[in-house]
Short mmCIF file of C-alpha atoms in Angstrom, two decimals:
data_model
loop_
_atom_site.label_atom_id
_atom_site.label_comp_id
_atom_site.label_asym_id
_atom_site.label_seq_id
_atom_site.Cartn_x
_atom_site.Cartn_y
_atom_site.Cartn_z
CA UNK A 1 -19.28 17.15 8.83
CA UNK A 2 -18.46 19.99 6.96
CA UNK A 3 -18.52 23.44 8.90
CA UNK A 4 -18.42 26.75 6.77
CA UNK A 5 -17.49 28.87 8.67
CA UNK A 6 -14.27 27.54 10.36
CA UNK A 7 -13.98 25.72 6.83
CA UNK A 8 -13.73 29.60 5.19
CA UNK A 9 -11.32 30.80 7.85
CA UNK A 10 -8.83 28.08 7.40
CA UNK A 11 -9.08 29.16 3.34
CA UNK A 12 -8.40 33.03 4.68
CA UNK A 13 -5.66 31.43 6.56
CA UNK A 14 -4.13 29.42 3.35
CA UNK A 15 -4.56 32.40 1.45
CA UNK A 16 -1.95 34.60 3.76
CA UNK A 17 0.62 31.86 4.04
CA UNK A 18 3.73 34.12 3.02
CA UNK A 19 4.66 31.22 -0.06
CA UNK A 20 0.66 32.38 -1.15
CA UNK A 21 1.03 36.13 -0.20
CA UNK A 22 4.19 36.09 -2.21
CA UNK A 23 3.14 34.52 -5.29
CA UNK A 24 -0.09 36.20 -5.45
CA UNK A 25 1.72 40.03 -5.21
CA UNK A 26 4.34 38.18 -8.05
CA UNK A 27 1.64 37.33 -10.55
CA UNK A 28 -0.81 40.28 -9.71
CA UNK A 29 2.38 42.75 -10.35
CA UNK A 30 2.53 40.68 -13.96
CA UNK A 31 -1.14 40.88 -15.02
CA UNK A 32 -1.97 37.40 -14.23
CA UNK A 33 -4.26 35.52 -12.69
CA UNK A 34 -3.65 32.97 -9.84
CA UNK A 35 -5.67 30.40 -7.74
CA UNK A 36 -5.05 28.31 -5.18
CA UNK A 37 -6.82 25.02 -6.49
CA UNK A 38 -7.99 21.26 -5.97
CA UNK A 39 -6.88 19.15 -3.41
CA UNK A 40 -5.65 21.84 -1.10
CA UNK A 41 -8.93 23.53 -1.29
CA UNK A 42 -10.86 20.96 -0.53
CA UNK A 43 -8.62 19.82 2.32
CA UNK A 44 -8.66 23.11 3.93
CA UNK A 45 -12.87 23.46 3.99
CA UNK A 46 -12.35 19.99 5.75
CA UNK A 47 -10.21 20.94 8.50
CA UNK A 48 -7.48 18.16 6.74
CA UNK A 49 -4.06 18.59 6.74
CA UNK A 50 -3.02 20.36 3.73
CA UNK A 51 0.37 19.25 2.40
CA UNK A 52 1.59 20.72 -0.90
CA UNK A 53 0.39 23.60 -2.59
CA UNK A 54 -1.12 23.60 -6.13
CA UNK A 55 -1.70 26.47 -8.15
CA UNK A 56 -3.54 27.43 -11.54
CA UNK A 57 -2.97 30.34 -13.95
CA UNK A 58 -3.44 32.04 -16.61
CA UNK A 59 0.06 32.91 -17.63
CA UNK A 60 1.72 30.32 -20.25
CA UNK A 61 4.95 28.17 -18.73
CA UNK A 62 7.54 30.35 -20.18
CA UNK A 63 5.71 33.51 -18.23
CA UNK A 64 5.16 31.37 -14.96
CA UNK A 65 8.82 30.64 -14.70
CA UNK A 66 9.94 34.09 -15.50
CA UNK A 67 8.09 35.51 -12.39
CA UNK A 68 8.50 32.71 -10.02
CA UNK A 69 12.78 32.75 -10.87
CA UNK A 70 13.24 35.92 -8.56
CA UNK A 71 11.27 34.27 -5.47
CA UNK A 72 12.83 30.56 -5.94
CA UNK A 73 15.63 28.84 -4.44
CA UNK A 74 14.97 26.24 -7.12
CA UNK A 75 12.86 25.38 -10.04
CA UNK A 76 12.16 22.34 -12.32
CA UNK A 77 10.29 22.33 -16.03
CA UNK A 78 9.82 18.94 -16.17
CA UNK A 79 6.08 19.15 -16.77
CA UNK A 80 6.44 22.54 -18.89
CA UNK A 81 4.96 20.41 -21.46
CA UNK A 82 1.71 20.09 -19.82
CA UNK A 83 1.71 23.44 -18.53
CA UNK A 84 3.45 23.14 -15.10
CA UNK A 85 6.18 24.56 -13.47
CA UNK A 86 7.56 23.78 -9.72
CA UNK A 87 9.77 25.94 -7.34
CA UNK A 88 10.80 26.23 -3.90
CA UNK A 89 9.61 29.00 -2.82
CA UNK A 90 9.85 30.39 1.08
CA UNK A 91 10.78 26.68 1.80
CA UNK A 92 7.74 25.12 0.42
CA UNK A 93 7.72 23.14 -2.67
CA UNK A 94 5.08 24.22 -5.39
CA UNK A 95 3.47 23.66 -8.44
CA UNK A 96 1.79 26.55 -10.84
CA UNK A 97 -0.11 24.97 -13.73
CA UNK A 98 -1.45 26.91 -16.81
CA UNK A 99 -5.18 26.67 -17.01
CA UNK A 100 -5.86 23.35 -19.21
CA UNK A 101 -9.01 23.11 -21.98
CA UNK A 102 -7.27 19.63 -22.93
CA UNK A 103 -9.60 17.24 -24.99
CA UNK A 104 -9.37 13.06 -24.91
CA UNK A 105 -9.32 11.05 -28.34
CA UNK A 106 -11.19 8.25 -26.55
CA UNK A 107 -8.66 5.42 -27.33
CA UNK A 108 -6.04 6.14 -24.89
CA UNK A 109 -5.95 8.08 -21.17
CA UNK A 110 -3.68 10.28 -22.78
CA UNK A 111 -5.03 14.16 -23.69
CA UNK A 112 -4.13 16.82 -26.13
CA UNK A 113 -2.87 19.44 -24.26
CA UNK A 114 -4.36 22.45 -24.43
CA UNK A 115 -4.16 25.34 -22.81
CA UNK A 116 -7.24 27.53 -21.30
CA UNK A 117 -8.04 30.71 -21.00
CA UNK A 118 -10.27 30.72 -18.15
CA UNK A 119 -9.62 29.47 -14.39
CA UNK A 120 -13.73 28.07 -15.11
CA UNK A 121 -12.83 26.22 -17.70
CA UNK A 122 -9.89 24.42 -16.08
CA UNK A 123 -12.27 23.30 -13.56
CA UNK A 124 -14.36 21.80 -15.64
CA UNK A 125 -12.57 19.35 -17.03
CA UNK A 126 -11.05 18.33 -13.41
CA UNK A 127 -12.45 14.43 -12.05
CA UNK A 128 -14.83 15.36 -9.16
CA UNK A 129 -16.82 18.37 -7.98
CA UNK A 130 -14.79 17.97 -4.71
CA UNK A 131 -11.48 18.90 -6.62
CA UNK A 132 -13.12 21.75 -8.80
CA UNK A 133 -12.76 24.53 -6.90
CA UNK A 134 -10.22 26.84 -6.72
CA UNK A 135 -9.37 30.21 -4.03
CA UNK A 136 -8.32 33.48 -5.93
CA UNK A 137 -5.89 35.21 -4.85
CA UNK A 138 -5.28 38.06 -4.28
CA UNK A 139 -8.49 38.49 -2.45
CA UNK A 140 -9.29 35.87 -1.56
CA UNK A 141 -12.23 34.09 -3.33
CA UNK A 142 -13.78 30.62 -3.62
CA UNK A 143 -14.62 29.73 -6.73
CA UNK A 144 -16.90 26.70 -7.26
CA UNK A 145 -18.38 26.36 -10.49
CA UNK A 146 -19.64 22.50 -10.35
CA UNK A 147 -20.91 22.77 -6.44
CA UNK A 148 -18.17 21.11 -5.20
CA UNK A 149 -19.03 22.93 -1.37
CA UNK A 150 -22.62 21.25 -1.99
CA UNK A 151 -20.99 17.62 -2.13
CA UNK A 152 -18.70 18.44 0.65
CA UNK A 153 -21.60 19.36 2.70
CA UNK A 154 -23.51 16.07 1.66
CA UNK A 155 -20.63 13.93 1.65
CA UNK A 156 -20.93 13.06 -2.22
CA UNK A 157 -18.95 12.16 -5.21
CA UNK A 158 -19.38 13.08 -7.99
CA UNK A 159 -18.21 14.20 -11.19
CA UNK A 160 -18.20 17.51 -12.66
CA UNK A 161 -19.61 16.35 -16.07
CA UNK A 162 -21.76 13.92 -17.47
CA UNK A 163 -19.89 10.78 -15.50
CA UNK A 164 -19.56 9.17 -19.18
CA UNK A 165 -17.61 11.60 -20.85
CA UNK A 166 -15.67 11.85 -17.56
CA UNK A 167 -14.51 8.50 -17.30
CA UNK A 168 -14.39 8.06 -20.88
CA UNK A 169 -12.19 10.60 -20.91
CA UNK A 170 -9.98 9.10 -18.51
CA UNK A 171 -11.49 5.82 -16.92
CA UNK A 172 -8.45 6.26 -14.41
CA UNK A 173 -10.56 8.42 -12.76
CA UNK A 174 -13.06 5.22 -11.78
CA UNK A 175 -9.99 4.08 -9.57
CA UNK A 176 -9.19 7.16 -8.25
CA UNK A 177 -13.40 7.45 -6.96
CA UNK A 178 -12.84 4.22 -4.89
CA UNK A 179 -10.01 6.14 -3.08
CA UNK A 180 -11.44 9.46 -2.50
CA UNK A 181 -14.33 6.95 -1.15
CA UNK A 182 -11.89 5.60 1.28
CA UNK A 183 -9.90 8.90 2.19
CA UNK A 184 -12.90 11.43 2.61
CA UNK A 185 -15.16 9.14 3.58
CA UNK A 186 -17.85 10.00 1.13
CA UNK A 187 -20.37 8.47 -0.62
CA UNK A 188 -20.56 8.16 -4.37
CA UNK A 189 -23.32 9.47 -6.03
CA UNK A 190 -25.71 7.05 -7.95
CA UNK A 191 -25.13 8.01 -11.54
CA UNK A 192 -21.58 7.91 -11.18
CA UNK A 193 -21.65 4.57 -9.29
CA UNK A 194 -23.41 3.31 -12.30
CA UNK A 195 -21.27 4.77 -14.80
CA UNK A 196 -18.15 3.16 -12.65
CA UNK A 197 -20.07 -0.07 -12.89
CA UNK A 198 -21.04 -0.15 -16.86
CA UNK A 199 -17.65 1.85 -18.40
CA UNK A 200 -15.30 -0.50 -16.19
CA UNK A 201 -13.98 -2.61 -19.27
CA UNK A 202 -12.30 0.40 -20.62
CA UNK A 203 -10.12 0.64 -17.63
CA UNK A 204 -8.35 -1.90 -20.34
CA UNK A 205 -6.57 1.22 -21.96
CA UNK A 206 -4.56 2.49 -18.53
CA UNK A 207 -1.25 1.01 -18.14
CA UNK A 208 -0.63 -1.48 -15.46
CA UNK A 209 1.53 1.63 -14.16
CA UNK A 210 -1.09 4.15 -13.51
CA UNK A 211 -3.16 1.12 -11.98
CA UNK A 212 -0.53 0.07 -9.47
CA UNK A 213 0.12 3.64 -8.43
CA UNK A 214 -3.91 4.29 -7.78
CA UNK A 215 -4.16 0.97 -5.80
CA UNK A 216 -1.07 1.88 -3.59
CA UNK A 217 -3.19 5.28 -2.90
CA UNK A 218 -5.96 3.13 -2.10
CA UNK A 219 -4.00 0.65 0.29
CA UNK A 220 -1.84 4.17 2.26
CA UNK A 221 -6.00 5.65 3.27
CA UNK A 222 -6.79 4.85 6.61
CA UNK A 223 -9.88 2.73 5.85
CA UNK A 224 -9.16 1.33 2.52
CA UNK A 225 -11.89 -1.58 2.73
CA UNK A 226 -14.98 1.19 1.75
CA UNK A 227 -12.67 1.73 -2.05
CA UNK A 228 -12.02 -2.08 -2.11
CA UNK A 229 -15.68 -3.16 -1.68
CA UNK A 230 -16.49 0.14 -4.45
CA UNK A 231 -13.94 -1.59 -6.85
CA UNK A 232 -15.40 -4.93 -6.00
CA UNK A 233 -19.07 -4.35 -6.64
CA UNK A 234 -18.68 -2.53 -9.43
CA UNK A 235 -16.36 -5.55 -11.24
CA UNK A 236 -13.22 -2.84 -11.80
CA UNK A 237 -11.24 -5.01 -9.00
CA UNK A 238 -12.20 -7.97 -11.22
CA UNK A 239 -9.74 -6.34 -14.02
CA UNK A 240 -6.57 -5.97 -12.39
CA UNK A 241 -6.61 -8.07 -9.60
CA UNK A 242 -9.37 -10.51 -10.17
CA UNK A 243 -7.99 -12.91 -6.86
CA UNK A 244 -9.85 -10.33 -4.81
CA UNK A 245 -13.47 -10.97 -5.67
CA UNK A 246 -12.82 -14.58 -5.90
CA UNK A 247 -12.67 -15.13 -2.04
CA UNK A 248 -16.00 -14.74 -2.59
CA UNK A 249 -16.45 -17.78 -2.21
CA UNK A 250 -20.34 -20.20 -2.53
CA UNK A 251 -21.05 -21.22 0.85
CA UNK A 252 -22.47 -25.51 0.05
CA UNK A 253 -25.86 -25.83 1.67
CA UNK A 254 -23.96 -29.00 3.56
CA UNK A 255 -20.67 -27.41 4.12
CA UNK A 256 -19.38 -23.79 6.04
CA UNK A 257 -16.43 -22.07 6.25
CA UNK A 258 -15.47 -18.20 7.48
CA UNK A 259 -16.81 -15.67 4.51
CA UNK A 260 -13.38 -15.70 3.07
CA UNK A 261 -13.96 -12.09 1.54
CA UNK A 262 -15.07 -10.63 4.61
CA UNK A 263 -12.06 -12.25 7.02
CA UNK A 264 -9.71 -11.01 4.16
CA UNK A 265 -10.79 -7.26 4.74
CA UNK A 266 -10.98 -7.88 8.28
CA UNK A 267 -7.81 -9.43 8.41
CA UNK A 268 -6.46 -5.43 6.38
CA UNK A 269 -8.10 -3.21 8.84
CA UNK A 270 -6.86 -5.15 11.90
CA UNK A 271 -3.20 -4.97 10.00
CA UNK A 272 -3.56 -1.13 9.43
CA UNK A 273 -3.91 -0.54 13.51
CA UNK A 274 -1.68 -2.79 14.28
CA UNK A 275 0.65 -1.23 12.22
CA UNK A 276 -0.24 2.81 13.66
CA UNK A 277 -0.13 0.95 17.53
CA UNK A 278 2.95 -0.89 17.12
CA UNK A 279 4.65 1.96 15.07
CA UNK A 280 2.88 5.20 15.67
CA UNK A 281 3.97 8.32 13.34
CA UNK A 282 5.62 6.25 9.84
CA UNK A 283 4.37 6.22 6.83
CA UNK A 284 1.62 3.40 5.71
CA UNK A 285 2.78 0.14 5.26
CA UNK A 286 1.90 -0.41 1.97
CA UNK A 287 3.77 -4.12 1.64
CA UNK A 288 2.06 -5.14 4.81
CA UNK A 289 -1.35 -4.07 3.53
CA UNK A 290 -1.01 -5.65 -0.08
CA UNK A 291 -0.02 -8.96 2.46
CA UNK A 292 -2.88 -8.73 4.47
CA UNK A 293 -5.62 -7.83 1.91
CA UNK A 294 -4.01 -11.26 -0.67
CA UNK A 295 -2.97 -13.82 2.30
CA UNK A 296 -5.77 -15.89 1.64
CA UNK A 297 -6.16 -15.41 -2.60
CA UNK A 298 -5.02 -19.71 -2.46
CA UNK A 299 -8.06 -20.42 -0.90
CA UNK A 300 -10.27 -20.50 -4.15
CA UNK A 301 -8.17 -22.47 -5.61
CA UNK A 302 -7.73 -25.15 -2.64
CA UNK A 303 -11.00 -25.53 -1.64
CA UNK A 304 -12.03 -29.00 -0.52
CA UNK A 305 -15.15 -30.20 0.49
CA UNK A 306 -14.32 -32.82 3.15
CA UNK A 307 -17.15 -35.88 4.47
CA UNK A 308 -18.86 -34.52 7.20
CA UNK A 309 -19.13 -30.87 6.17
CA UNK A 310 -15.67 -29.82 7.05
CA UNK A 311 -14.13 -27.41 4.29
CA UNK A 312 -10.10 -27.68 4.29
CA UNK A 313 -7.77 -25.57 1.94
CA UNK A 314 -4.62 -27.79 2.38
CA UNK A 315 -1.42 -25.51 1.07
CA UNK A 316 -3.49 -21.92 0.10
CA UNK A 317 0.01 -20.70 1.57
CA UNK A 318 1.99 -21.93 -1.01
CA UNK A 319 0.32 -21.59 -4.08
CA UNK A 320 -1.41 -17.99 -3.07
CA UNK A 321 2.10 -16.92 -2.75
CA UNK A 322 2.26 -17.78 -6.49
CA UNK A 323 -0.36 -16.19 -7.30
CA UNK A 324 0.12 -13.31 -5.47
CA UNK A 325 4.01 -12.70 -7.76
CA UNK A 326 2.16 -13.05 -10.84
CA UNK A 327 -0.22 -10.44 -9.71
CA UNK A 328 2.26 -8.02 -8.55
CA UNK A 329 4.65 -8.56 -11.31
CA UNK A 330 1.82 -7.78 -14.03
CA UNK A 331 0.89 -4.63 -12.60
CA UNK A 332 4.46 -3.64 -12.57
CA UNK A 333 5.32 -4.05 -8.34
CA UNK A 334 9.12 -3.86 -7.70
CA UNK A 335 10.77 -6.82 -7.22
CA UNK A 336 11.60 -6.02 -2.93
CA UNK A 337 7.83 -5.19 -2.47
CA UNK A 338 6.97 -8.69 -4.77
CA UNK A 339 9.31 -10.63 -2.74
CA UNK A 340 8.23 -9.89 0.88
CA UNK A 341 4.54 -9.84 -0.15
CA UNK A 342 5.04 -13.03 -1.61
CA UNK A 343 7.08 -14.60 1.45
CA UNK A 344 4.82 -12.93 3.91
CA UNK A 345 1.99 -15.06 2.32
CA UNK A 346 3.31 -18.39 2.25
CA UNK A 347 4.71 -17.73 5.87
CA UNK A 348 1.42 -16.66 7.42
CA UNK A 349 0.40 -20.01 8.40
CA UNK A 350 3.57 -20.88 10.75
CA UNK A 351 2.74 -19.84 13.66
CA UNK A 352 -0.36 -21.25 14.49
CA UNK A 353 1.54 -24.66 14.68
CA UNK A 354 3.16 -22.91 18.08
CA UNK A 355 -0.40 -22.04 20.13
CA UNK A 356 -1.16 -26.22 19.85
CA UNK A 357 2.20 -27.00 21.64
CA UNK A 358 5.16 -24.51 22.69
CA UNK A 359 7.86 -24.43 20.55
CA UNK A 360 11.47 -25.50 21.24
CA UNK A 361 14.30 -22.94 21.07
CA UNK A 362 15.09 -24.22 17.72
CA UNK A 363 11.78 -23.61 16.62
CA UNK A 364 11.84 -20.32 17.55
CA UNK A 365 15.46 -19.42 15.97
CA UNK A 366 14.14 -20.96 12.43
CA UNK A 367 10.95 -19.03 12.41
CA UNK A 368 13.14 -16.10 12.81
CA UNK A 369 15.75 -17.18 10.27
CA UNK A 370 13.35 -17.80 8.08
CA UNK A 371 10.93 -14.66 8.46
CA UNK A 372 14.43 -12.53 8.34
CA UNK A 373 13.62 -8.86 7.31
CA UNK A 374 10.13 -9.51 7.48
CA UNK A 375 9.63 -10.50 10.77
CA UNK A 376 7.63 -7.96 12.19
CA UNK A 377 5.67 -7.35 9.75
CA UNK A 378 5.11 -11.41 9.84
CA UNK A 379 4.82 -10.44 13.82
CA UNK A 380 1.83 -7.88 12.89
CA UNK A 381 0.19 -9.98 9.76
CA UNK A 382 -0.19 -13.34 11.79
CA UNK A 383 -2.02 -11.03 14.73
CA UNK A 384 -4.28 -9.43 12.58
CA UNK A 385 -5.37 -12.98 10.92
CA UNK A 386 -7.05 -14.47 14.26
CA UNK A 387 -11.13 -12.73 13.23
CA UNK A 388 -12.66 -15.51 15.34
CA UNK A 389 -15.66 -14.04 17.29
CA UNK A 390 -14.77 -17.03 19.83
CA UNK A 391 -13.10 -14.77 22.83
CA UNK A 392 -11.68 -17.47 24.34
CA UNK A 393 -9.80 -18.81 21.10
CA UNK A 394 -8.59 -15.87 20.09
CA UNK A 395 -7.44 -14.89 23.78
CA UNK A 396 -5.17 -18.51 23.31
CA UNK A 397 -3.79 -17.38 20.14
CA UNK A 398 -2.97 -13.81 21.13
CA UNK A 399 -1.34 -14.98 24.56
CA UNK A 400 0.72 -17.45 22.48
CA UNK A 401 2.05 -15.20 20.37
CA UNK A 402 2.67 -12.50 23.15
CA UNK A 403 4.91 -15.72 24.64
CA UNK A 404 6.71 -16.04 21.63
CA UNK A 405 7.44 -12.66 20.74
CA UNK A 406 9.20 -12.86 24.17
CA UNK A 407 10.97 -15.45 23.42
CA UNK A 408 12.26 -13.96 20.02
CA UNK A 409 13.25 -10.99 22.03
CA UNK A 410 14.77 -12.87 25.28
CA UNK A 411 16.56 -15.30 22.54
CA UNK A 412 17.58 -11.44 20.94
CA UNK A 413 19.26 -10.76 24.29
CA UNK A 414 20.71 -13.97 25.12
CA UNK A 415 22.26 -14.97 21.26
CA UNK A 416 21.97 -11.60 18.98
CA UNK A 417 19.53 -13.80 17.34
CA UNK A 418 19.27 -11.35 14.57
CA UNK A 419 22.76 -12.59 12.86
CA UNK A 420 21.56 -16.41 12.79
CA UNK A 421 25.14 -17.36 11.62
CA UNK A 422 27.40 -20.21 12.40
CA UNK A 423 30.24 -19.80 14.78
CA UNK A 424 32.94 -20.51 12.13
CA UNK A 425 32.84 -18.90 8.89
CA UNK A 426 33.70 -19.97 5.45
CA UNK A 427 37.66 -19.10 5.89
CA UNK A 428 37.83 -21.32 9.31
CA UNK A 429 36.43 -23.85 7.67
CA UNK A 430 38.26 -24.26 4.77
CA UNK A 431 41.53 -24.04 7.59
CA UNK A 432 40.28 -26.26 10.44
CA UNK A 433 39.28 -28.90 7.37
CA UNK A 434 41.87 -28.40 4.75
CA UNK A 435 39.84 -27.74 1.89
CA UNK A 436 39.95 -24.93 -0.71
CA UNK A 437 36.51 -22.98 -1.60
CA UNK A 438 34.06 -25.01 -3.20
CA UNK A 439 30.73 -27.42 -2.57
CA UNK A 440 31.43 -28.42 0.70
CA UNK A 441 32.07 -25.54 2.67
CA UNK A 442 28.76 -25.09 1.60
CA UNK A 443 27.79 -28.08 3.36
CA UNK A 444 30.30 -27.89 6.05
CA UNK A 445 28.74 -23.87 6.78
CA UNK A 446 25.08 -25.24 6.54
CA UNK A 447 26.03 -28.17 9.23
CA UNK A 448 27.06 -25.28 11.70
CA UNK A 449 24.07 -23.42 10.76
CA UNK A 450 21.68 -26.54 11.94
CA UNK A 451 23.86 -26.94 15.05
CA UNK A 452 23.64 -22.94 15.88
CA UNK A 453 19.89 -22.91 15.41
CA UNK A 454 19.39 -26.59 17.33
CA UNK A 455 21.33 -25.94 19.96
CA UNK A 456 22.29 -22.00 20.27
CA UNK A 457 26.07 -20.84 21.10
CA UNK A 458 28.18 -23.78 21.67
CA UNK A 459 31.62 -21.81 21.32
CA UNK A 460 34.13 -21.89 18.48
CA UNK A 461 35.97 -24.96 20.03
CA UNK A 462 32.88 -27.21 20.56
CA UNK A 463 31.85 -26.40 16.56
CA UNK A 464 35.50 -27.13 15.62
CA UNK A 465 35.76 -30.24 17.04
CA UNK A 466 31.89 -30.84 15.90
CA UNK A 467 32.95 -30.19 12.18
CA UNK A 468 35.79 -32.10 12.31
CA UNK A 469 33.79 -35.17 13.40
CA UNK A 470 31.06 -34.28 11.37
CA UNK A 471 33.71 -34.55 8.40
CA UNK A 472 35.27 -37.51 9.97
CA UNK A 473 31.96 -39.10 9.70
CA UNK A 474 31.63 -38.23 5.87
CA UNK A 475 35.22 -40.26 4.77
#
């Protein structure tokens, strides 16, 4: 809940930051205008953490840059095209932006840019009512054309304009509703929820880019499931990553199964806390999150209605891990966050193998050789997918996998685990057998391999005279 008056100090208080107090005198001395604005604003009235500072002017780029030089230890122009100029100024990275009047030719998200003349104007034309205001400084004074305070006070969304002409002008802005939704933990208002709803085909025009980089946003809020339901209901989700709505799955009058949807966006928020106990303080996981919110996307496609009313999806693993790197690839993931996405997926199933019967050493060494670098996050993903509301069940699998966690770590101790090589390495095998590099050291190295995760440390000896009877064996 929004409360004004400790909401107005903290903008009195952002307002005499020295990089603020500086600036202001700079631009003031020059016969410009300047304004805190957006994001920053908005944070501040709710007691959020404000991060970097954005600022709006009146003075062109060639005029902002002139009087920020003299208070900078450094300064970029890479978005002096669009009006914007960065510095470092008093330690603080910044960004001063000419006021913008741009206009949108309704085939692309891209605008003409042009500049404004007024700091009203600029606000006008920003996405949400939220992010329209702006503090003047000198001064200081709010300035909220659009009743941006209004909506913070009612917890609403909504967009400064006519929601049409908003997202027509930039239907990115549809995405980026779902994950204010999430973040502030607002509501969005009705005619813009509608709007999101009928203008979602022309998300069509964004590039897979800009869409990727607005559901990462989404997927790094605390509570991301509130913008995944918004994108779902409205049928946006349905245009970039379509698998998501499809765990909806039709529940057969003769047949039931878990509410594959709902476990799915369980299965993300119990990953997210998982993640903040196990490593308090680092950045959101996004890889983990993307994991947890597509582990099941196989399901659909693997459904099988068995006699009796029993529902099996035989291999979802496997071929939603397919699914999953197209996905990613078409909207443009890296190939390291595609990968371990894609490998946490068709690994997620491996464990639940161990809580029916304990697992031999060996077992344990290949489900670490084979998780590798993703093992904890493997650890955290397999945790979050027990959602049964049977307490004794999912007491059984959580006590399982606290055993064989300590295993993994008492196996750690005992073998640095975390190497998983064989005791002789390519060199002393081509000398102990003769042989020069080629196919079977290969074979030779992966024989050692099977012994060391089989059987643990044997010694170099004992796998010497092992390979040499193993080769024996071969002639």
């Amino acid at each position: 809940m929004l409360n004004m008056a400790e909401g107005l100090a903290r903008l009195g208080a952002l307002a005499e930051a020295p990089v603020s107090a500086a600036l202001a005198r700079a631009f003031s001395d020059a016969g410009f205008e300047l304004a805190i604005v957006g994001g920053p604003v908005r944070d501040a009235l709710l007691g959020r953490t404000v991060n970097d500072l954005d600022y709006t002017t009146n003075a062109r780029p060639d005029d902002i840059l002139r009087i920020v030089k003299p208070l900078s230890t450094a300064t970029w122009d890479i978005g002096r095209a669009f009006g914007t100029i960065g510095a470092k100024v008093r330690g603080e990275q910044v960004e001063i932006t000419t006021y913008r009047a741009d206009s949108y030719d309704g085939t692309t998200r891209k605008p003409t840019v042009e500049f404004g003349d007024t700091l009203e104007q600029d606000l006008a034309r920003r996405d949400f009512t939220v992010n329209a205001m702006a503090l003047r400084i000198p001064g200081p004074s709010l300035v909220d054309p659009t009743g941006g305070v209004e909506d913070l006070v009612d917890m609403t969304l909504r967009t400064p304009t006519d929601p049409d002409v908003s997202f027509g002008d930039d239907p990115l802005r549809m995405l980026r509703a779902a994950r204010f939704a999430s973040q502030l933990r607002v509501e969005v208002h009705p005619a813009t929820l509608e709007a999101m709803s009928r203008l979602a085909p022309s998300l069509s025009i964004v590039s897979p880019e800009r869409v990727q980089g607005e559901l990462v946003k989404l997927l790094s809020t605390e509570a991301p499931d509130r913008g995944i339901r918004l994108l779902v209901d409205t049928g946006l989700m349905e245009l970039f990553l379509p698998e998501v709505p499809a765990l909806r799955l039709e529940v057969d009058e003769h047949h039931h199964h878990k509410d594959v949807y709902e476990h799915s966006l369980t299965v993300l928020a119990q990953a997210i806390e998982l993640e903040k106990q196990r490593h308090p303080g680092q950045a959101p996981d996004v890889t983990l999150r993307l994991a947890a919110l597509l582990h099941d996307i196989g399901k659909p496609a693997t459904r099988k209605l068995e006699p009796g009313g029993a529902v099996s999806f035989h291999h979802h693993d496997v071929k939603g891990a397919r699914m999953a790197r197209k996905r990613l690839q078409a909207l443009k993931f890296d190939g390291a966050t595609t990968d371990a996405v894609c490998q946490l997926i068709e690994q997620h199933l491996r464990f639940f193998g161990y809580a029916e019967g304990a697992w031999t050493d060996s077992a344990v060494r290949r489900y670490v050789r084979d998780a590798g670098e993703q093992l904890e996050r493997l650890h955290i993903l397999t945790r979050a997918d027990v959602t049964t509301r049977n307490k004794r069940k999912a007491g059984r699998l959580r006590s399982a996998y606290d055993d064989i966690e300590a295993r993994i770590a008492q196996l750690a101790e005992q073998e640095e685990l975390e190497s998983m090589r064989p005791e002789l390495d390519g060199n002393r095998i081509q000398e102990v057998l003769g042989i020069r590099p080629g196919r079977e050291v290969g074979e030779a190295y992966r024989f050692l391999l099977d012994i060391r995760l089989d059987e643990g440390v044997i010694g170099p000896d004992a796998a010497e005279q092992r390979l040499r009877e193993w080769w024996a064996s071969r002639a």
